[in-house]
Coordinates of C-alpha atoms in Angstrom, one line a residue:
Chain A
X1 CA 0.0 0.0 0.0
X2 CA 1.3 3.4 -0.9
X3 CA 0.4 6.1 1.6
X4 CA 0.9 9.8 1.3
X5 CA 0.6 12.0 4.4
X6 CA 0.4 15.7 4.0
X7 CA 1.7 17.8 6.9
X8 CA 1.6 21.5 7.7
X9 CA 4.2 23.4 9.6
X10 CA 2.3 25.6 12.0
X11 CA 3.1 27.8 15.0
X12 CA 3.2 25.9 18.3
X13 CA -0.2 26.0 20.1
X14 CA 1.4 28.0 22.9
X15 CA 3.0 30.6 20.6
X16 CA 2.2 34.2 21.1
X17 CA 0.7 35.5 17.9
X18 CA 1.5 39.0 16.6
X19 CA 1.7 40.7 13.2
X20 CA 4.1 43.1 11.5
X21 CA 4.0 45.4 8.4
X22 CA 0.7 47.1 9.2
X23 CA -0.9 43.8 10.2
X24 CA -0.2 42.1 6.9
X25 CA 2.5 39.7 7.9
X26 CA 2.6 37.1 10.7
X27 CA 5.5 37.8 13.0
X28 CA 7.6 34.6 13.1
X29 CA 10.2 36.0 15.4
X30 CA 10.7 33.6 18.4
X31 CA 7.9 31.4 17.2
X32 CA 8.4 27.6 17.4
X33 CA 6.9 25.6 14.6
X34 CA 5.4 22.1 14.9
X35 CA 3.7 19.5 12.7
X36 CA 0.0 20.4 12.6
X37 CA -1.5 18.5 15.5
X38 CA -4.2 16.9 13.3
X39 CA -1.6 16.1 10.6
X40 CA 0.3 14.4 13.4
X41 CA -2.6 12.1 14.1
X42 CA -2.8 11.2 10.4
X43 CA 0.9 10.5 10.4
X44 CA 0.7 8.3 13.5
X45 CA -2.1 6.2 12.0
X46 CA -0.2 6.0 8.7
X47 CA 2.9 4.6 10.5
X48 CA 0.7 2.0 12.1
X49 CA -1.0 1.0 8.8
X50 CA 2.4 0.7 7.2
X51 CA 3.6 -1.6 10.0
X52 CA 0.4 -3.7 9.5
X53 CA 0.3 -3.8 5.8
X54 CA 3.8 -3.0 4.5
X55 CA 4.2 -0.7 1.5
X56 CA 5.6 2.8 1.6
X57 CA 4.9 6.0 3.4
X58 CA 5.7 9.3 1.9
X59 CA 5.3 12.6 3.8
X60 CA 4.6 15.8 1.8
X61 CA 4.7 19.4 2.8
X62 CA 4.0 22.5 0.8
X63 CA 6.4 25.0 2.2
X64 CA 9.8 26.7 2.3
X65 CA 12.9 25.2 3.9
X66 CA 11.6 26.5 7.2
X67 CA 9.5 23.4 7.3
X68 CA 12.5 21.0 7.0
X69 CA 12.7 20.3 10.8
X70 CA 9.1 19.3 10.9
X71 CA 9.6 17.1 7.8
X72 CA 12.7 15.5 9.5
X73 CA 10.6 14.8 12.5
X74 CA 8.0 13.0 10.3
X75 CA 10.8 10.9 8.8
X76 CA 12.0 10.2 12.3
X77 CA 8.5 9.1 13.3
X78 CA 8.5 6.6 10.5
X79 CA 7.9 8.0 7.0
X80 CA 10.2 6.5 4.4
X81 CA 10.8 9.6 2.3
X82 CA 9.6 13.1 1.9
X83 CA 8.6 15.6 -0.7
X84 CA 8.7 19.3 -0.1
X85 CA 7.0 21.5 -2.7
X86 CA 9.2 24.5 -2.4
X87 CA 6.9 27.5 -2.1
X88 CA 5.1 29.6 0.4
X89 CA 1.6 28.1 0.9
X90 CA -0.7 30.9 0.1
X91 CA -4.2 29.5 0.3
X92 CA -6.1 26.2 0.5
X93 CA -6.8 26.0 -3.2
X94 CA -3.1 26.6 -4.1
X95 CA -2.0 24.0 -1.5
X96 CA -4.5 21.4 -2.7
X97 CA -3.5 21.9 -6.3
X98 CA 0.2 21.4 -5.4
X99 CA -0.6 18.2 -3.5
X100 CA -2.9 16.9 -6.3
X101 CA -0.1 17.5 -8.9
X102 CA 2.2 15.2 -6.9
X103 CA -0.5 12.7 -6.1
X104 CA -1.5 12.4 -9.8
X105 CA 2.0 11.3 -10.7
X106 CA 2.5 8.8 -7.9
X107 CA -0.9 7.0 -7.6
X108 CA -1.2 6.7 -3.8
X109 CA -3.7 4.3 -2.3
X110 CA -4.3 6.5 0.6
X111 CA -3.8 10.2 1.1
X112 CA -4.1 11.3 4.8
X113 CA -3.9 14.7 6.3
X114 CA -5.3 16.6 9.3
X115 CA -8.9 17.6 9.3
X116 CA -7.5 21.2 9.2
X117 CA -4.3 23.1 9.8
X118 CA -4.2 25.1 13.1
X119 CA -3.0 28.3 11.6
X120 CA -5.6 29.2 8.9
X121 CA -7.9 26.3 9.9
X122 CA -9.7 26.3 6.5
X123 CA -10.4 22.5 6.7
X124 CA -11.0 22.2 3.0
X125 CA -7.8 20.9 1.5
X126 CA -8.7 17.2 1.8
X127 CA -11.9 17.8 -0.1
X128 CA -10.3 19.9 -2.7
X129 CA -7.6 17.3 -3.3
X130 CA -10.2 14.6 -3.6
X131 CA -12.1 16.6 -6.2
X132 CA -9.0 17.4 -8.2
X133 CA -8.0 13.8 -8.3
X134 CA -11.5 12.6 -8.9
X135 CA -11.5 10.3 -5.8
X136 CA -13.6 10.3 -2.7
X137 CA -12.7 12.3 0.4
X138 CA -14.0 12.3 3.9
X139 CA -13.4 14.3 7.1
X140 CA -13.1 14.3 10.1
X141 CA -12.1 10.7 10.3
X142 CA -11.5 9.4 13.9
X143 CA -11.0 5.7 13.2
X144 CA -9.5 3.9 10.2
X145 CA -8.9 0.3 9.3
X146 CA -7.8 -1.1 6.0
X147 CA -9.1 -4.6 5.2
X148 CA -8.7 -6.4 1.9
X149 CA -8.0 -3.2 0.0
X150 CA -11.0 -1.4 1.5
X151 CA -11.1 1.3 4.1
X152 CA -13.5 1.1 7.0
X153 CA -13.7 4.3 9.0
X154 CA -15.7 6.4 11.4
X155 CA -16.4 10.0 10.8
X156 CA -17.6 12.5 13.3
X157 CA -21.0 14.0 12.4
X158 CA -23.3 16.4 14.4
X159 CA -24.4 14.5 17.4
X160 CA -22.8 11.2 16.6
X161 CA -20.5 9.0 14.4
X162 CA -20.9 7.7 10.9
X163 CA -19.4 4.4 10.1
X164 CA -18.4 4.1 6.4
X165 CA -16.6 1.8 4.0
X166 CA -15.0 2.8 0.8
X167 CA -12.6 1.5 -1.9
X168 CA -9.2 2.9 -2.2
X169 CA -7.8 5.3 -3.4
X170 CA -9.2 7.7 -0.9
X171 CA -8.4 11.1 0.7
X172 CA -9.1 11.4 4.4
X173 CA -8.9 14.4 6.8
X174 CA -8.0 12.9 10.3
X175 CA -8.5 13.8 13.9
X176 CA -8.1 12.2 17.3
X177 CA -8.5 9.5 18.4
X178 CA -7.5 7.9 15.1
X179 CA -4.1 7.1 16.7
X180 CA -1.9 8.4 19.5
X181 CA 0.8 11.0 18.6
X182 CA 4.1 9.3 18.2
X183 CA 7.3 10.6 19.8
X184 CA 10.2 9.8 17.5
X185 CA 12.7 7.5 19.1
X186 CA 16.4 8.1 18.9
X187 CA 17.0 5.5 16.3
X188 CA 14.4 7.1 14.1
X189 CA 16.0 10.5 14.6
X190 CA 19.4 9.2 13.6
X191 CA 18.1 7.4 10.5
X192 CA 15.9 10.3 9.4
X193 CA 19.0 12.2 8.1
X194 CA 19.7 9.5 5.6
X195 CA 16.1 9.3 4.3
X196 CA 15.4 11.2 1.1
X197 CA 13.8 14.6 1.3
X198 CA 13.1 15.6 -2.3
X199 CA 12.6 19.3 -2.9
X200 CA 10.5 20.0 -6.0
X201 CA 9.4 23.3 -7.5
X202 CA 5.8 24.4 -7.2
X203 CA 3.5 24.3 -10.2
X204 CA 2.9 27.9 -11.1
X205 CA -0.6 29.1 -10.6
X206 CA -2.5 32.3 -9.7
X207 CA -3.6 32.9 -6.1
X208 CA -7.4 32.8 -5.8
X209 CA -7.3 34.8 -2.6
X210 CA -5.5 38.0 -1.5
X211 CA -4.7 38.5 2.1
X212 CA -5.6 42.0 3.1
X213 CA -4.8 42.1 6.8
X214 CA -4.8 40.2 10.1
X215 CA -6.5 41.2 13.4
X216 CA -6.2 39.6 16.8
X217 CA -9.4 38.6 18.7
X218 CA -10.4 41.0 21.4
X219 CA -8.7 40.3 24.7
X220 CA -10.6 38.1 27.0
X221 CA -12.4 40.0 29.7
X222 CA -11.7 39.5 33.3
X223 CA -13.6 36.7 35.0
X224 CA -15.8 37.8 37.9
X225 CA -16.6 35.1 40.4
X226 CA -20.0 35.4 42.0
X227 CA -21.2 33.3 44.9
X228 CA -23.7 30.7 43.9
X229 CA -26.4 31.9 46.2
X230 CA -26.1 35.5 44.9
X231 CA -28.3 35.3 41.9
X232 CA -29.4 38.9 42.2
X233 CA -25.9 40.2 41.7
X234 CA -25.4 37.8 38.7
X235 CA -28.5 39.1 37.0
X236 CA -27.6 42.7 37.8
X237 CA -24.1 42.2 36.2
X238 CA -25.6 40.5 33.2
X239 CA -27.8 43.5 32.7
X240 CA -25.4 46.3 33.4
X241 CA -22.0 45.0 32.4
X242 CA -22.4 42.1 30.0
X243 CA -25.6 43.7 28.6
X244 CA -27.0 40.4 27.6
X245 CA -30.3 40.6 29.4
Chain B
X1 CA 11.7 25.9 27.2
X2 CA 14.1 28.3 28.9
X3 CA 16.7 29.1 26.3
X4 CA 17.7 32.7 26.8
X5 CA 20.9 32.6 24.8
X6 CA 19.3 30.4 22.1
X7 CA 21.3 27.3 22.7
X8 CA 18.9 25.5 20.4
X9 CA 20.4 27.4 17.5
X10 CA 23.8 25.8 18.3
X11 CA 22.4 22.3 18.0
X12 CA 22.5 20.0 15.0
X13 CA 19.1 19.1 13.4
X14 CA 19.3 15.7 15.0
X15 CA 20.2 17.0 18.5
X16 CA 17.4 19.6 18.3
X17 CA 15.0 16.8 17.5
X18 CA 16.5 14.6 20.3
X19 CA 15.9 17.5 22.8
X20 CA 12.3 18.1 21.6
X21 CA 11.4 14.4 21.6
X22 CA 12.8 13.6 25.0
X23 CA 11.1 16.8 26.3
X24 CA 7.9 15.5 24.9
X25 CA 8.5 12.1 26.5
X26 CA 9.1 13.7 29.9
X27 CA 6.0 15.9 29.7
X28 CA 3.9 12.9 28.7
X29 CA 5.3 10.0 30.6
X30 CA 7.3 11.2 33.6
X31 CA 5.8 14.4 34.9
X32 CA 2.2 13.1 35.3
X33 CA 3.3 10.1 37.5
X34 CA 6.6 11.1 39.1
X35 CA 5.2 12.8 42.2
X36 CA 3.1 9.8 43.1
X37 CA 6.1 7.4 42.8
X38 CA 8.3 9.8 44.8
X39 CA 5.7 10.2 47.5
X40 CA 5.5 6.4 47.9
X41 CA 9.3 6.0 47.5
X42 CA 8.6 3.6 44.7
X43 CA 10.6 3.1 41.5
X44 CA 8.6 3.1 38.2
X45 CA 10.5 0.0 37.0
X46 CA 8.5 0.0 33.7
X47 CA 10.2 3.2 32.8
X48 CA 13.4 1.3 32.0
X49 CA 11.8 -0.5 29.1
X50 CA 10.2 2.8 27.9
X51 CA 13.7 4.4 28.0
X52 CA 14.9 1.6 25.9
X53 CA 12.1 2.0 23.4
X54 CA 12.9 5.7 23.1
X55 CA 16.5 4.8 22.6
X56 CA 18.0 6.8 25.5
X57 CA 19.8 4.0 27.3
X58 CA 22.7 3.7 24.8
X59 CA 22.8 7.2 23.5
X60 CA 26.4 7.3 22.4
X61 CA 26.7 3.6 21.9
X62 CA 27.2 2.7 18.2
X63 CA 24.2 1.4 16.4
X64 CA 25.9 -2.0 15.7
X65 CA 25.8 -2.7 19.4
X66 CA 22.1 -1.7 19.7
X67 CA 22.8 1.9 20.6
X68 CA 21.6 5.2 19.1
X69 CA 25.0 6.4 17.9
X70 CA 24.3 10.1 18.9
X71 CA 27.1 12.5 20.0
X72 CA 27.8 13.8 23.5
X73 CA 25.7 16.9 23.1
X74 CA 22.8 14.6 22.2
X75 CA 23.5 12.6 25.4
X76 CA 23.7 15.8 27.4
X77 CA 20.3 16.9 26.1
X78 CA 18.7 13.6 27.0
X79 CA 20.0 14.0 30.6
X80 CA 18.7 17.5 30.7
X81 CA 15.3 16.7 29.5
X82 CA 14.8 13.6 31.6
X83 CA 16.0 15.5 34.7
X84 CA 13.5 18.2 34.0
X85 CA 11.2 15.4 35.1
X86 CA 13.2 14.0 37.9
X87 CA 16.8 13.5 39.0
X88 CA 16.1 9.9 40.0
X89 CA 14.9 9.1 36.5
X90 CA 18.0 10.7 35.1
X91 CA 20.2 8.8 37.6
X92 CA 18.7 5.5 36.3
X93 CA 19.6 6.3 32.8
X94 CA 23.0 7.9 33.6
X95 CA 24.1 4.7 35.3
X96 CA 22.9 2.6 32.4
X97 CA 24.5 4.9 29.8
X98 CA 27.7 6.0 31.4
X99 CA 28.5 3.5 34.0
X100 CA 27.4 0.2 32.6
X101 CA 27.1 0.4 28.8
X102 CA 30.0 2.7 28.4
X103 CA 32.6 0.7 30.3
X104 CA 31.5 -2.6 28.7
X105 CA 31.9 -1.0 25.3
X106 CA 35.2 0.6 26.2
X107 CA 36.8 -2.1 28.2
X108 CA 34.9 -5.3 27.5
X109 CA 35.7 -8.2 25.2
X110 CA 33.8 -8.7 22.0
X111 CA 31.9 -11.6 23.6
X112 CA 30.9 -9.3 26.5
X113 CA 29.8 -6.6 24.2
X114 CA 27.6 -9.0 22.2
X115 CA 26.1 -10.6 25.3
X116 CA 25.3 -7.5 27.3
X117 CA 25.1 -4.3 25.2
X118 CA 22.0 -4.9 23.1
X119 CA 19.9 -6.0 26.1
X120 CA 21.1 -3.1 28.2
X121 CA 20.4 -0.6 25.4
X122 CA 16.9 -2.0 24.9
X123 CA 16.1 -1.8 28.5
X124 CA 15.6 -5.6 28.8
X125 CA 18.3 -5.6 31.4
X126 CA 19.0 -3.0 34.0
X127 CA 22.6 -2.4 35.1
X128 CA 24.4 -0.8 38.1
X129 CA 27.9 0.2 38.8
X130 CA 29.8 -0.8 42.0
X131 CA 32.7 1.4 43.0
X132 CA 31.8 3.2 46.2
X133 CA 32.1 1.2 49.4
X134 CA 30.7 1.9 52.9
X135 CA 34.1 3.2 54.0
X136 CA 35.5 4.5 50.7
X137 CA 33.4 7.2 49.0
X138 CA 35.6 10.1 47.9
X139 CA 38.7 7.8 48.0
X140 CA 37.8 4.8 45.8
X141 CA 41.5 3.8 45.5
X142 CA 41.2 2.6 49.1
X143 CA 38.6 0.0 48.2
X144 CA 38.5 -3.2 50.2
X145 CA 36.6 -5.5 47.8
X146 CA 39.0 -8.3 46.8
X147 CA 39.2 -10.6 43.9
X148 CA 41.3 -13.6 44.9
X149 CA 42.4 -16.7 43.0
X150 CA 41.3 -19.8 44.8
X151 CA 42.4 -23.0 43.2
X152 CA 42.4 -21.5 39.8
X153 CA 39.0 -19.7 40.3
X154 CA 38.3 -16.1 40.8
X155 CA 36.4 -15.4 44.0
X156 CA 35.0 -12.0 45.0
X157 CA 34.5 -10.7 48.5
X158 CA 33.5 -7.3 49.9
X159 CA 30.6 -4.9 49.5
X160 CA 29.6 -1.7 47.7
X161 CA 27.2 0.9 48.9
X162 CA 25.0 3.7 47.6
X163 CA 24.6 1.9 44.3
X164 CA 21.8 3.3 42.1
X165 CA 19.7 0.6 40.4
X166 CA 21.3 -2.1 42.6
X167 CA 18.2 -3.9 44.0
X168 CA 16.7 -4.5 40.6
X169 CA 19.9 -4.7 38.4
X170 CA 20.4 -7.7 36.2
X171 CA 24.0 -6.8 35.6
X172 CA 26.6 -5.1 37.8
X173 CA 29.9 -3.5 36.6
X174 CA 32.0 -4.0 39.7
X175 CA 35.5 -2.9 40.7
X176 CA 37.7 -4.7 43.1
X177 CA 41.4 -5.3 43.8
X178 CA 42.6 -8.3 41.8
X179 CA 45.2 -10.8 43.0
X180 CA 47.9 -8.5 41.6
X181 CA 46.6 -5.7 43.8
X182 CA 45.3 -3.7 40.8
X183 CA 41.8 -2.3 40.6
X184 CA 40.0 -4.5 38.1
X185 CA 36.6 -4.1 36.5
X186 CA 34.3 -7.1 36.0
X187 CA 30.7 -7.9 35.1
X188 CA 28.5 -9.7 37.7
X189 CA 25.0 -11.1 36.9
X190 CA 22.1 -11.5 39.2
X191 CA 21.8 -15.0 40.4
X192 CA 25.5 -15.6 41.0
X193 CA 25.9 -17.5 44.2
X194 CA 26.8 -15.3 47.1
X195 CA 25.9 -12.1 45.3
X196 CA 23.0 -10.1 46.9
X197 CA 21.7 -6.6 46.5
X198 CA 19.9 -5.3 49.6
X199 CA 17.9 -2.1 49.2
X200 CA 18.7 1.1 51.0
X201 CA 15.4 2.4 52.3
X202 CA 14.1 5.6 54.1
X203 CA 15.8 8.0 51.7
X204 CA 14.6 11.6 51.7
X205 CA 16.2 12.1 48.2
X206 CA 15.9 10.3 44.8
X207 CA 12.8 8.6 46.2
X208 CA 11.6 7.5 42.8
X209 CA 14.8 5.7 42.0
X210 CA 16.1 2.6 43.7
X211 CA 19.4 2.5 45.6
X212 CA 21.1 -0.4 47.3
X213 CA 24.2 -2.3 48.3
X214 CA 26.1 -5.0 46.5
X215 CA 27.3 -7.7 48.8
X216 CA 29.8 -10.3 47.6
X217 CA 30.2 -13.4 49.8
X218 CA 32.6 -15.7 48.1
X219 CA 31.2 -15.0 44.6
X220 CA 32.8 -17.2 42.0
X221 CA 33.5 -14.9 39.0
X222 CA 34.1 -16.7 35.7
X223 CA 37.3 -15.4 34.0
X224 CA 35.2 -14.4 31.0
X225 CA 33.4 -11.9 33.2
X226 CA 36.5 -9.9 33.9
X227 CA 37.0 -6.9 31.6
X228 CA 40.6 -7.2 30.5
X229 CA 41.0 -3.6 29.6
X230 CA 39.4 -2.3 32.8
X231 CA 42.5 -2.1 34.9
X232 CA 43.5 0.5 37.4
X233 CA 41.5 3.2 39.3
X234 CA 41.9 5.4 36.2
X235 CA 39.7 3.1 34.2
X236 CA 36.9 3.4 36.8
X237 CA 37.4 7.2 36.9
X238 CA 37.0 7.4 33.2
X239 CA 33.5 6.0 33.6
X240 CA 32.8 8.7 36.2
X241 CA 33.9 11.4 33.8
X242 CA 31.2 10.3 31.5
X243 CA 28.5 10.1 34.2
X244 CA 29.6 13.5 35.6
X245 CA 29.4 15.0 32.2
X246 CA 25.7 13.8 31.9
X247 CA 25.0 15.2 35.4
X248 CA 26.4 18.6 34.4
X249 CA 23.6 18.7 31.7
X250 CA 21.0 17.0 33.8
X251 CA 21.1 19.4 36.6
X252 CA 20.1 22.2 34.2
X253 CA 16.9 20.3 33.5
X254 CA 15.9 20.3 37.2
X255 CA 16.8 24.0 37.5
X256 CA 14.7 24.9 34.4
X257 CA 11.7 23.0 35.9
X258 CA 12.0 24.9 39.2
X259 CA 12.6 28.3 37.4
X260 CA 9.7 27.8 35.0
X261 CA 7.4 26.7 37.9
X262 CA 8.4 29.8 39.9
X263 CA 7.8 32.2 36.9
X264 CA 4.3 30.7 36.4
X265 CA 3.5 30.8 40.1
X266 CA 4.7 34.3 40.7
X267 CA 2.5 35.6 37.9
X268 CA -0.6 34.0 39.4
X269 CA 0.0 34.4 43.1
X270 CA -1.7 37.7 44.2
X271 CA -0.6 39.4 47.4
X272 CA -1.2 43.0 48.3
X273 CA -3.5 43.2 45.2
X274 CA -0.8 42.4 42.7
X275 CA 1.1 39.3 41.5
X276 CA 4.2 38.6 43.5
X277 CA 6.1 38.8 40.2
X278 CA 5.6 42.5 40.5
X279 CA 7.8 42.7 43.6
X280 CA 11.4 43.6 43.1
X281 CA 12.6 40.9 45.4
X282 CA 10.8 38.2 43.3
X283 CA 12.2 39.7 40.1
X284 CA 15.7 39.7 41.6
X285 CA 15.3 36.0 42.3
X286 CA 14.0 35.2 38.9
X287 CA 16.6 37.3 37.1
X288 CA 19.4 35.6 39.0
X289 CA 17.9 32.2 38.4
X290 CA 17.8 32.8 34.6
X291 CA 21.3 34.2 34.6
X292 CA 22.7 31.2 36.4
X293 CA 20.8 28.7 34.2
X294 CA 22.0 30.5 31.1
X295 CA 25.6 30.4 32.3
X296 CA 25.3 26.7 33.1
X297 CA 23.8 26.0 29.7
X298 CA 26.7 27.6 28.0
X299 CA 29.2 25.7 30.1
X300 CA 27.5 22.4 29.3
X301 CA 27.2 23.2 25.6
X302 CA 30.9 24.1 25.3
X303 CA 31.9 21.0 27.3
X304 CA 29.8 19.0 24.9
X305 CA 31.7 20.4 22.0
X306 CA 35.0 19.5 23.7
X307 CA 33.8 16.0 24.5
X308 CA 32.8 15.4 20.9
X309 CA 36.2 16.5 19.9
X310 CA 37.8 14.1 22.5
X311 CA 39.3 17.1 24.3
X312 CA 37.2 17.5 27.5
X313 CA 39.4 17.0 30.5
X314 CA 38.5 15.6 33.9
X315 CA 38.9 19.0 35.5
X316 CA 36.7 20.7 33.0
X317 CA 34.1 18.1 33.7
X318 CA 34.6 18.6 37.5
X319 CA 34.0 22.4 37.0
X320 CA 30.9 21.8 35.0
X321 CA 29.4 19.2 37.3
X322 CA 30.2 21.2 40.4
X323 CA 28.9 24.5 39.1
X324 CA 25.8 23.2 37.4
X325 CA 24.6 21.1 40.3
X326 CA 25.2 23.8 42.9
X327 CA 23.4 26.2 40.5
X328 CA 20.4 23.9 40.3
X329 CA 20.3 23.4 44.0
X330 CA 20.3 27.2 44.6
X331 CA 17.7 27.7 41.9
X332 CA 15.5 25.1 43.6
X333 CA 15.8 26.8 47.0
X334 CA 15.0 30.2 45.5
X335 CA 12.1 28.8 43.7
X336 CA 10.9 27.1 46.9
X337 CA 10.9 30.6 48.5
X338 CA 8.9 32.1 45.7
X339 CA 6.3 29.4 46.0
X340 CA 6.1 29.9 49.8
X341 CA 4.2 27.1 51.5
X342 CA 3.2 25.6 48.1
X343 CA 6.9 25.0 47.5
X344 CA 6.8 22.1 49.9
X345 CA 3.9 20.1 48.5
X346 CA 3.9 17.5 45.8
X347 CA 1.5 19.4 43.6
X348 CA 4.6 21.4 42.5
X349 CA 7.9 19.8 41.7
X350 CA 10.2 22.1 43.7
X351 CA 10.8 20.3 46.9
X352 CA 11.2 17.0 45.1
X353 CA 13.9 18.5 42.8
X354 CA 15.5 20.2 45.8
X355 CA 15.7 17.0 47.8
X356 CA 17.0 15.0 44.8
X357 CA 19.7 17.6 44.1
X358 CA 21.0 17.1 47.7
X359 CA 22.1 13.7 46.4
X360 CA 23.3 14.9 43.1
X361 CA 25.5 17.5 44.7
X362 CA 27.2 14.6 46.6
X363 CA 27.3 11.6 44.3
X364 CA 29.8 11.3 41.4
X365 CA 32.3 13.4 43.3
X366 CA 31.1 15.7 46.0
X367 CA 30.9 19.4 45.6
X368 CA 34.0 19.8 47.7
X369 CA 36.0 17.1 46.0
X370 CA 35.5 18.7 42.6
X371 CA 36.7 21.9 44.1
X372 CA 39.9 20.2 45.3
X373 CA 40.3 18.6 41.8
X374 CA 40.2 22.1 40.4
X375 CA 42.5 23.3 43.2
X376 CA 45.0 20.6 42.3
X377 CA 44.8 21.6 38.6
X378 CA 45.5 25.2 39.4
X379 CA 48.3 24.8 41.9
X380 CA 49.7 21.4 41.0
X381 CA 49.3 20.4 44.6
X382 CA 46.6 17.8 45.3
X383 CA 45.0 18.6 48.7
X384 CA 43.2 15.2 49.0
X385 CA 46.3 13.0 49.0
X386 CA 48.2 12.2 52.2

């Protein structure tokens, strides 16, 4: 089985977010980058599937060389090789088109990625890749088994779970608890440096979106604690301060 | 992670990933359980296998013997990140790496390497190192353990004390005077007749690691268990150089955990209507803690570079071990003050680190002995010899 796992390189969940150049650029200074947490779940499940079924596991990132440490980590966790499409990922359509271009050439049985990145959180790349390749795509997938060339998986839906079966090839956007995140072991880290990381140029295309500016959410208000028996004060505050009554 | 002078930028890609991976392991596997084990004075024995799976028991051991084949900065970072969890956990892995695997690889025969190293590196076997004796701590050359030749058989008598991992160890690297009067290293295995490993209990320090004695009562030691190259006190001291090197890094981890806990606590603890972080005396403590941690990080990193180049000297290692452990102990005590009463409860790691570091400042060459080693280097006059 040939598996492709697409990973994003995103700011650590604890990073302090700020912007520069009149709020048009994300300020990367001092920010640590990680593999997108949902992508990390997809990668962890892919490593397990490869252990069960054999085959190959390729990791793909659309990004600049700044993503290389995250790609090396994915190799250390268990990917056999990596492809980096050497470009700044500008929007979801652009990223999906770049992934589809590579996938078209390599006929993967399974293309896994996170349900969404955690920077722009668009959550549509898996669907776009599926459409571009003309194969089914599902998200968010929280359980996945491959049996006799078929995928059996569970998808989260409003108020419950949906259990599905589909033929391969398939594109899936993943989330917990599909697998537990894997910590690369030392042997994996040392062998990662000898695994191929192929850098390929991006396919030229126009951006469909133009980023105008960023804004931060309003700071969280102070939390006032009110004694449970003091409902009157609570109602008064909801009226006068929160102005929701 | 506290990295004020951007040490991460000095690391190779592999070593950065080693640091991050071991940090993740510590946060996920050690920190959530360690207080409970320390409170009960219990050793999480399962952790040895987990260390093996992570590949941190034979960090510098070449891959063909089952090791990771990383460099000494990688090893230092492993020690730092594990000790961010607990000094006892770091002690367990220091012993396995520096005092069991390293001497067998350095001084052992090919047969010994094949027999012991893969199982020690995988965590299937736990090892310990027997040098210190009840009456010979800082002066190991005075050891009384004797290997005699009785009717063509080697027989070992004597005892060792304060031995980390001893009560559970499958394998012990032991040093004793041989029939020629020279200090000789050998490998003992659990189950040899006359070889027992009683536990030392009621410790107030390193409570989540296991410590004991090694007692040899006419233990017959097969000649193939002697390490032919492990001859002389110098050979034993070379092992200690490696362990002390790891401790110099490890102590930084304990200090960082105390410092980061104190920073977080001081921002949240309100007194006189403001966070205690707003008071100058708290800021002085925090600023000095960060300064000392940063200095220690730079010492450790430079020592690592020298070690990788085969140039690190015993006295440089003494300086680093002495400075960094004393630094960590001081940071722990200052952090304890910032946390006030909360500094003494298990909900926070401070008191556990502080009590652990009271052992770390003494084992592997006491704070004072390292000072005298430096004194001898400076003056050419060893103060600790008669």
